[in-house]
């Protein structure tokens, strides 16, 4: 073991101090090379593609959630003997970085256009070097076991080669084209935005009804964007609408502009909505654009890239769109063209999620597109065939709903930071697409636009492994094993990786399994929002409670495909769990627990029971982790560790450790169970388990320890039954003491009857120790009896509480138990008194109810007698 890792000590400190240990442990793991994948290894490969965080980003709760789960998968597979590659990297985040650098330039009194493209890009690289990548350091803080030697960036040299290669291949195959289409336009950024960069929200506007034409040819249309009427080229009505049939094919004058508008019949129009007539502005509305294409309408653009009216030939040219909205309405009102105004009018408006959150402008623009039809079909077929598995399966319809109805993808952006489109134009309008090793002819100019960020990130599963070259990494680790991500980006990233992966890799899928998580929400299940003030900084939780507590709390709410509510109470509970384990391990070490000792050949009931439970829990944990049931796996380990190992076995181990005949066997069992338990907990709680495991075993590191495949022993039914009975008996006596307010440390004289018959004769010492019972002694006079029906028989615990008993409380307790027994008896009698039930129900069911009836009848008789024997209060 290297000095960078925590040395083995005979003991553990009294408290676990994560802030003092976590960083040192992590750097030790990295220096030891535990996370570096060996491409020459003969181990089976296991690789995970990390959703590359934005270079502008910092660790938020969603990152912490998904990275915890990915790291848990990788750590477990590494311990299971796989050659694991979890490759880190960042996305260049074109729009986000662009906005940040432009903001810095504005503060300096300049702009990107004054700076020029070349110097702006240089400045952006400088910004990336100085400020980018903060999240990578935070990933180390979280304990991400990624291979730092293979770190990538979506704009590094290798990624650039991959982008140009696939662009040219798609271009040459006719799957990339340039055309005028309707897009989301940001006047602030002067660029197209993808759908993922547009947030829709309800806003209060106004619905203005305008009369076009006069007399019998008048038509009333309504709009929330009055200024766009300057670009109208038609009025559309439904072909079956009798009100307007006489107008179809005619022309009416456009107010303020004087242009003649054609009246067209189109089935898109809803005759029952409003007046049944709609204005058609093909260059500024997506639905109108489609009407314009169907009817061959002119498509004049009346708004420039900054959102100002331009080219309308009216007095409104040069006005900002919002100013023009007011002025156009006023001018129409002055002409008597306003029929009605509805204010406020609530409607949904798309806003740019970056920058100033401005309303986006639908705009006809010349852009580059990917023809997604054949690519999307392949992505759908890969899941339909079972070649790629979507987990949970219930989310498959969401996948098909997207890939089966995908529109062509606009990939060009009017920005300067990003992968520049590899197309050059000649002096006579020629067009040439060049690959990474090709040079354009002299005098040709490259396209000004850059590619959508999602274009390069869609190549991530194979470009990071060296594609387009046939590298050893690509041969070894592609297809990747698992893609784990939130269901919210299945459309924008996952589907595009699938399309490009299948296309570039000749039909080879980019990943075997798509694991979809939900979104992290607050403890009340509400969406986290800065506006609401319920967001969480995971780094604050890590500072306060430690990384392990934060990770375990996140894993404990990670149910497949469903949102994950979490609050600080969850993390505090996880911290308490870690403390419980720490104290248990310290006890075991002080008792001489060892993994070197052989398990006892003749185990006690307690030993056999805990070893059997360990075997069951390990098998359940494996099945749950293989099914990505992180929450259930964490919950199972939590309850086994706390409720069974700590609360029962350790207490039962104390008298066994005092007996030379069982001491060594108990030390071996303590060591064996703790060893396996810590290894199973390691994927979600890496730091604290490393410290405890090294102290327990003296091993090099739990990171490279083998996964427990044969933990514990087969369940021994007799021992399991006796331990269940013992726990029930002890629990009932403890409950009696609590209800009678007998102090925990006060010994109570007692006599136990029926232990031998119940098969618990060998456990008298353990039972009396666990519930502070003392021998009856001379003159023993019981004042109360606790009767417990066990699988092996009924046990009576006679107690001399010497005046400590609360008669009223005991009467209440017995009365409650009597009421429950009477209710059970009544329910059984009702069913057994129904001839149809007795005739039709399976015989074993009827026999079971009869047995319950007999037991309830005995309970009623026993409890009634107990109540009668109580002294007056």
PDB file of C-alpha atoms in Angstrom, residues 133-254:
ATOM      1  CA  UNK A 133     -13.439  23.379 -15.811  1.00  0.00           C
ATOM      2  CA  UNK A 134     -14.321  24.282 -12.250  1.00  0.00           C
ATOM      3  CA  UNK A 135     -16.769  21.395 -12.304  1.00  0.00           C
ATOM      4  CA  UNK A 136     -13.939  18.912 -12.956  1.00  0.00           C
ATOM      5  CA  UNK A 137     -12.402  19.757  -9.579  1.00  0.00           C
ATOM      6  CA  UNK A 138     -15.828  19.368  -8.018  1.00  0.00           C
ATOM      7  CA  UNK A 139     -16.128  15.919  -9.615  1.00  0.00           C
ATOM      8  CA  UNK A 140     -12.986  14.938  -7.713  1.00  0.00           C
ATOM      9  CA  UNK A 141     -14.611  16.237  -4.550  1.00  0.00           C
ATOM     10  CA  UNK A 142     -17.618  14.014  -5.231  1.00  0.00           C
ATOM     11  CA  UNK A 143     -15.337  10.998  -5.609  1.00  0.00           C
ATOM     12  CA  UNK A 144     -15.892  10.348  -9.331  1.00  0.00           C
ATOM     13  CA  UNK A 145     -13.702   7.398 -10.308  1.00  0.00           C
ATOM     14  CA  UNK A 146     -13.007   8.705 -13.817  1.00  0.00           C
ATOM     15  CA  UNK A 147      -9.930   8.091 -15.942  1.00  0.00           C
ATOM     16  CA  UNK A 148      -8.297  11.519 -15.852  1.00  0.00           C
ATOM     17  CA  UNK A 149      -5.595  10.414 -18.308  1.00  0.00           C
ATOM     18  CA  UNK A 150      -8.238  10.326 -21.043  1.00  0.00           C
ATOM     19  CA  UNK A 151      -9.940  13.657 -20.311  1.00  0.00           C
ATOM     20  CA  UNK A 152     -11.583  15.200 -23.415  1.00  0.00           C
ATOM     21  CA  UNK A 153     -13.173  18.461 -24.559  1.00  0.00           C
ATOM     22  CA  UNK A 154     -15.727  18.799 -27.357  1.00  0.00           C
ATOM     23  CA  UNK A 155     -13.526  21.351 -29.132  1.00  0.00           C
ATOM     24  CA  UNK A 156     -10.152  19.691 -28.755  1.00  0.00           C
ATOM     25  CA  UNK A 157      -8.186  18.718 -31.833  1.00  0.00           C
ATOM     26  CA  UNK A 158      -9.443  15.129 -31.960  1.00  0.00           C
ATOM     27  CA  UNK A 159     -13.061  16.214 -31.568  1.00  0.00           C
ATOM     28  CA  UNK A 160     -12.661  18.738 -34.350  1.00  0.00           C
ATOM     29  CA  UNK A 161     -11.420  16.007 -36.692  1.00  0.00           C
ATOM     30  CA  UNK A 162     -14.378  13.812 -35.752  1.00  0.00           C
ATOM     31  CA  UNK A 163     -16.859  16.633 -36.344  1.00  0.00           C
ATOM     32  CA  UNK A 164     -15.489  17.452 -39.802  1.00  0.00           C
ATOM     33  CA  UNK A 165     -15.357  13.784 -40.752  1.00  0.00           C
ATOM     34  CA  UNK A 166     -18.978  13.034 -39.929  1.00  0.00           C
ATOM     35  CA  UNK A 167     -20.204  16.332 -41.384  1.00  0.00           C
ATOM     36  CA  UNK A 168     -18.600  15.553 -44.727  1.00  0.00           C
ATOM     37  CA  UNK A 169     -19.891  11.982 -44.673  1.00  0.00           C
ATOM     38  CA  UNK A 170     -23.439  13.152 -43.978  1.00  0.00           C
ATOM     39  CA  UNK A 171     -23.080  15.921 -46.569  1.00  0.00           C
ATOM     40  CA  UNK A 172     -21.828  13.536 -49.247  1.00  0.00           C
ATOM     41  CA  UNK A 173     -24.678  11.116 -48.445  1.00  0.00           C
ATOM     42  CA  UNK A 174     -27.248  13.876 -48.913  1.00  0.00           C
ATOM     43  CA  UNK A 175     -28.162  13.925 -45.231  1.00  0.00           C
ATOM     44  CA  UNK A 176     -27.011  17.516 -44.652  1.00  0.00           C
ATOM     45  CA  UNK A 177     -28.551  20.333 -46.673  1.00  0.00           C
ATOM     46  CA  UNK A 178     -29.004  24.105 -46.582  1.00  0.00           C
ATOM     47  CA  UNK A 179     -32.432  25.680 -46.874  1.00  0.00           C
ATOM     48  CA  UNK A 180     -34.703  28.488 -45.727  1.00  0.00           C
ATOM     49  CA  UNK A 181     -36.793  27.258 -42.833  1.00  0.00           C
ATOM     50  CA  UNK A 182     -38.617  28.598 -39.792  1.00  0.00           C
ATOM     51  CA  UNK A 183     -36.336  28.723 -36.739  1.00  0.00           C
ATOM     52  CA  UNK A 184     -36.207  29.978 -33.146  1.00  0.00           C
ATOM     53  CA  UNK A 185     -34.344  33.279 -33.393  1.00  0.00           C
ATOM     54  CA  UNK A 186     -32.671  35.173 -30.551  1.00  0.00           C
ATOM     55  CA  UNK A 187     -32.346  38.890 -31.373  1.00  0.00           C
ATOM     56  CA  UNK A 188     -29.996  39.315 -28.401  1.00  0.00           C
ATOM     57  CA  UNK A 189     -27.585  36.592 -29.555  1.00  0.00           C
ATOM     58  CA  UNK A 190     -28.431  37.120 -33.251  1.00  0.00           C
ATOM     59  CA  UNK A 191     -28.538  33.377 -33.662  1.00  0.00           C
ATOM     60  CA  UNK A 192     -30.775  30.372 -34.052  1.00  0.00           C
ATOM     61  CA  UNK A 193     -31.610  28.510 -30.839  1.00  0.00           C
ATOM     62  CA  UNK A 194     -32.417  24.839 -30.543  1.00  0.00           C
ATOM     63  CA  UNK A 195     -35.656  23.740 -28.924  1.00  0.00           C
ATOM     64  CA  UNK A 196     -33.773  22.767 -25.760  1.00  0.00           C
ATOM     65  CA  UNK A 197     -32.575  26.357 -25.441  1.00  0.00           C
ATOM     66  CA  UNK A 198     -36.128  27.706 -25.471  1.00  0.00           C
ATOM     67  CA  UNK A 199     -38.320  27.748 -22.369  1.00  0.00           C
ATOM     68  CA  UNK A 200     -42.049  28.302 -22.754  1.00  0.00           C
ATOM     69  CA  UNK A 201     -43.975  30.241 -20.151  1.00  0.00           C
ATOM     70  CA  UNK A 202     -47.411  31.766 -19.825  1.00  0.00           C
ATOM     71  CA  UNK A 203     -47.341  35.564 -20.226  1.00  0.00           C
ATOM     72  CA  UNK A 204     -49.954  38.296 -20.228  1.00  0.00           C
ATOM     73  CA  UNK A 205     -50.307  39.920 -23.630  1.00  0.00           C
ATOM     74  CA  UNK A 206     -53.120  41.354 -25.695  1.00  0.00           C
ATOM     75  CA  UNK A 207     -55.254  39.820 -28.421  1.00  0.00           C
ATOM     76  CA  UNK A 208     -56.050  42.408 -31.064  1.00  0.00           C
ATOM     77  CA  UNK A 209     -58.765  41.847 -33.685  1.00  0.00           C
ATOM     78  CA  UNK A 210     -58.100  43.731 -36.958  1.00  0.00           C
ATOM     79  CA  UNK A 211     -60.423  44.316 -39.931  1.00  0.00           C
ATOM     80  CA  UNK A 212     -58.793  43.702 -43.306  1.00  0.00           C
ATOM     81  CA  UNK A 213     -60.702  45.029 -46.329  1.00  0.00           C
ATOM     82  CA  UNK A 214     -64.044  46.817 -46.384  1.00  0.00           C
ATOM     83  CA  UNK A 215     -67.712  46.157 -46.991  1.00  0.00           C
ATOM     84  CA  UNK A 216     -68.674  42.670 -48.184  1.00  0.00           C
ATOM     85  CA  UNK A 217     -65.005  41.751 -48.625  1.00  0.00           C
ATOM     86  CA  UNK A 218     -64.008  42.610 -45.028  1.00  0.00           C
ATOM     87  CA  UNK A 219     -62.355  39.929 -42.915  1.00  0.00           C
ATOM     88  CA  UNK A 220     -61.507  40.159 -39.210  1.00  0.00           C
ATOM     89  CA  UNK A 221     -58.313  38.444 -37.979  1.00  0.00           C
ATOM     90  CA  UNK A 222     -56.829  38.329 -34.475  1.00  0.00           C
ATOM     91  CA  UNK A 223     -53.195  38.326 -33.345  1.00  0.00           C
ATOM     92  CA  UNK A 224     -51.033  38.790 -30.242  1.00  0.00           C
ATOM     93  CA  UNK A 225     -48.129  40.047 -32.393  1.00  0.00           C
ATOM     94  CA  UNK A 226     -49.617  43.026 -34.234  1.00  0.00           C
ATOM     95  CA  UNK A 227     -46.288  44.102 -35.717  1.00  0.00           C
ATOM     96  CA  UNK A 228     -46.055  40.913 -37.808  1.00  0.00           C
ATOM     97  CA  UNK A 229     -49.028  42.060 -39.926  1.00  0.00           C
ATOM     98  CA  UNK A 230     -46.475  44.098 -41.864  1.00  0.00           C
ATOM     99  CA  UNK A 231     -45.252  40.789 -43.318  1.00  0.00           C
ATOM    100  CA  UNK A 232     -48.665  39.272 -44.116  1.00  0.00           C
ATOM    101  CA  UNK A 233     -49.061  37.831 -47.615  1.00  0.00           C
ATOM    102  CA  UNK A 234     -52.461  36.140 -47.307  1.00  0.00           C
ATOM    103  CA  UNK A 235     -55.579  35.535 -45.261  1.00  0.00           C
ATOM    104  CA  UNK A 236     -56.528  31.884 -44.800  1.00  0.00           C
ATOM    105  CA  UNK A 237     -59.956  30.326 -44.178  1.00  0.00           C
ATOM    106  CA  UNK A 238     -61.174  26.767 -44.012  1.00  0.00           C
ATOM    107  CA  UNK A 239     -62.324  25.423 -47.405  1.00  0.00           C
ATOM    108  CA  UNK A 240     -65.707  24.320 -45.959  1.00  0.00           C
ATOM    109  CA  UNK A 241     -66.463  27.622 -44.213  1.00  0.00           C
ATOM    110  CA  UNK A 242     -69.550  29.025 -45.963  1.00  0.00           C
ATOM    111  CA  UNK A 243     -68.933  32.498 -44.502  1.00  0.00           C
ATOM    112  CA  UNK A 244     -65.847  33.060 -46.601  1.00  0.00           C
ATOM    113  CA  UNK A 245     -66.365  30.865 -49.659  1.00  0.00           C
ATOM    114  CA  UNK A 246     -67.113  33.947 -51.802  1.00  0.00           C
ATOM    115  CA  UNK A 247     -63.729  35.445 -50.861  1.00  0.00           C
ATOM    116  CA  UNK A 248     -61.468  32.500 -51.682  1.00  0.00           C
ATOM    117  CA  UNK A 249     -59.208  33.448 -54.558  1.00  0.00           C
ATOM    118  CA  UNK A 250     -59.910  37.153 -54.212  1.00  0.00           C
ATOM    119  CA  UNK A 251     -57.501  39.796 -52.949  1.00  0.00           C
ATOM    120  CA  UNK A 252     -57.960  42.309 -50.127  1.00  0.00           C
ATOM    121  CA  UNK A 253     -55.744  45.215 -49.159  1.00  0.00           C
ATOM    122  CA  UNK A 254     -53.321  44.950 -46.233  1.00  0.00           C
TER     123      UNK A 254
END
